[in-house]
Amino acid sequence: MPSEHFHDVIEALEQLQKSEALNVKLKCAIAIYEKISKRIQSIFLKQTAKRLMVTFFVRAFIAPSVPA
């Protein structure tokens, strides 16, 4: 009977170890996702700003000089 409990404890510890390893991997994956997400947002904001500047430039300087 104590042998069964010992094996149950060993099995529980192994499951806990696997769970902790998966938790560490999940935390790493979340950190990578957050870095990639921030980078994508940065690129998107830069592209949007460039588009807005081009639109402003065209409307302010080029469009008024083109006859309708």
PDB file of C-alpha atoms in Angstrom:
ATOM      1  CA  MET A   1       0.000   0.000   0.000  1.00  0.00           C
ATOM      2  CA  PRO A   2       2.748   2.572   0.798  1.00  0.00           C
ATOM      3  CA  SER A   3       4.303   1.603  -2.510  1.00  0.00           C
ATOM      4  CA  GLU A   4       1.121   2.700  -4.337  1.00  0.00           C
ATOM      5  CA  HIS A   5       1.159   6.050  -2.578  1.00  0.00           C
ATOM      6  CA  PHE A   6       4.823   6.478  -3.422  1.00  0.00           C
ATOM      7  CA  HIS A   7       4.121   5.869  -7.112  1.00  0.00           C
ATOM      8  CA  ASP A   8       1.149   8.257  -6.978  1.00  0.00           C
ATOM      9  CA  VAL A   9       3.371  10.924  -5.437  1.00  0.00           C
ATOM     10  CA  ILE A  10       6.056  10.357  -8.070  1.00  0.00           C
ATOM     11  CA  GLU A  11       3.449  10.558 -10.837  1.00  0.00           C
ATOM     12  CA  ALA A  12       1.982  13.738  -9.360  1.00  0.00           C
ATOM     13  CA  LEU A  13       5.443  15.309  -9.144  1.00  0.00           C
ATOM     14  CA  GLU A  14       6.161  14.384 -12.763  1.00  0.00           C
ATOM     15  CA  GLN A  15       2.872  15.943 -13.858  1.00  0.00           C
ATOM     16  CA  LEU A  16       3.690  19.069 -11.849  1.00  0.00           C
ATOM     17  CA  GLN A  17       7.109  19.265 -13.477  1.00  0.00           C
ATOM     18  CA  LYS A  18       5.553  18.932 -16.954  1.00  0.00           C
ATOM     19  CA  SER A  19       2.994  21.578 -16.054  1.00  0.00           C
ATOM     20  CA  GLU A  20       5.704  23.961 -14.858  1.00  0.00           C
ATOM     21  CA  ALA A  21       7.723  23.380 -18.031  1.00  0.00           C
ATOM     22  CA  LEU A  22       4.667  24.140 -20.154  1.00  0.00           C
ATOM     23  CA  ASN A  23       4.024  27.245 -18.063  1.00  0.00           C
ATOM     24  CA  VAL A  24       7.560  28.492 -18.745  1.00  0.00           C
ATOM     25  CA  LYS A  25       7.136  27.820 -22.477  1.00  0.00           C
ATOM     26  CA  LEU A  26       3.807  29.638 -22.442  1.00  0.00           C
ATOM     27  CA  LYS A  27       5.344  32.664 -20.714  1.00  0.00           C
ATOM     28  CA  CYS A  28       8.117  32.743 -23.333  1.00  0.00           C
ATOM     29  CA  ALA A  29       5.576  32.496 -26.140  1.00  0.00           C
ATOM     30  CA  ILE A  30       3.550  35.353 -24.656  1.00  0.00           C
ATOM     31  CA  ALA A  31       6.666  37.528 -24.349  1.00  0.00           C
ATOM     32  CA  ILE A  32       7.587  36.838 -27.988  1.00  0.00           C
ATOM     33  CA  TYR A  33       4.011  37.584 -29.095  1.00  0.00           C
ATOM     34  CA  GLU A  34       4.049  40.897 -27.223  1.00  0.00           C
ATOM     35  CA  LYS A  35       7.363  41.918 -28.826  1.00  0.00           C
ATOM     36  CA  ILE A  36       6.110  41.020 -32.303  1.00  0.00           C
ATOM     37  CA  SER A  37       2.813  42.799 -31.669  1.00  0.00           C
ATOM     38  CA  LYS A  38       4.594  45.985 -30.560  1.00  0.00           C
ATOM     39  CA  ARG A  39       6.845  45.839 -33.622  1.00  0.00           C
ATOM     40  CA  ILE A  40       3.865  45.413 -35.958  1.00  0.00           C
ATOM     41  CA  GLN A  41       2.086  48.332 -34.288  1.00  0.00           C
ATOM     42  CA  SER A  42       5.204  50.473 -34.674  1.00  0.00           C
ATOM     43  CA  ILE A  43       5.516  49.624 -38.369  1.00  0.00           C
ATOM     44  CA  PHE A  44       1.803  50.243 -38.932  1.00  0.00           C
ATOM     45  CA  LEU A  45       1.960  53.624 -37.193  1.00  0.00           C
ATOM     46  CA  LYS A  46       5.004  54.668 -39.242  1.00  0.00           C
ATOM     47  CA  GLN A  47       3.314  53.647 -42.496  1.00  0.00           C
ATOM     48  CA  THR A  48       0.129  55.452 -41.500  1.00  0.00           C
ATOM     49  CA  ALA A  49       2.091  58.584 -40.635  1.00  0.00           C
ATOM     50  CA  LYS A  50       3.872  58.454 -44.006  1.00  0.00           C
ATOM     51  CA  ARG A  51       0.562  58.067 -45.839  1.00  0.00           C
ATOM     52  CA  LEU A  52      -0.895  61.011 -43.945  1.00  0.00           C
ATOM     53  CA  MET A  53       2.135  63.165 -44.762  1.00  0.00           C
ATOM     54  CA  VAL A  54       1.920  62.260 -48.455  1.00  0.00           C
ATOM     55  CA  THR A  55      -1.820  62.963 -48.492  1.00  0.00           C
ATOM     56  CA  PHE A  56      -1.279  66.300 -46.772  1.00  0.00           C
ATOM     57  CA  PHE A  57       1.545  67.216 -49.160  1.00  0.00           C
ATOM     58  CA  VAL A  58      -0.525  66.322 -52.216  1.00  0.00           C
ATOM     59  CA  ARG A  59      -3.588  68.212 -50.996  1.00  0.00           C
ATOM     60  CA  ALA A  60      -1.648  71.225 -49.759  1.00  0.00           C
ATOM     61  CA  PHE A  61       0.862  71.726 -52.547  1.00  0.00           C
ATOM     62  CA  ILE A  62       0.023  69.709 -55.641  1.00  0.00           C
ATOM     63  CA  ALA A  63      -3.769  69.513 -55.773  1.00  0.00           C
ATOM     64  CA  PRO A  64      -4.415  73.284 -55.523  1.00  0.00           C
ATOM     65  CA  SER A  65      -2.230  73.955 -58.572  1.00  0.00           C
ATOM     66  CA  VAL A  66      -4.044  71.416 -60.767  1.00  0.00           C
ATOM     67  CA  PRO A  67      -6.903  73.072 -62.685  1.00  0.00           C
ATOM     68  CA  ALA A  68     -10.301  71.508 -62.164  1.00  0.00           C
TER      69      ALA A  68
END
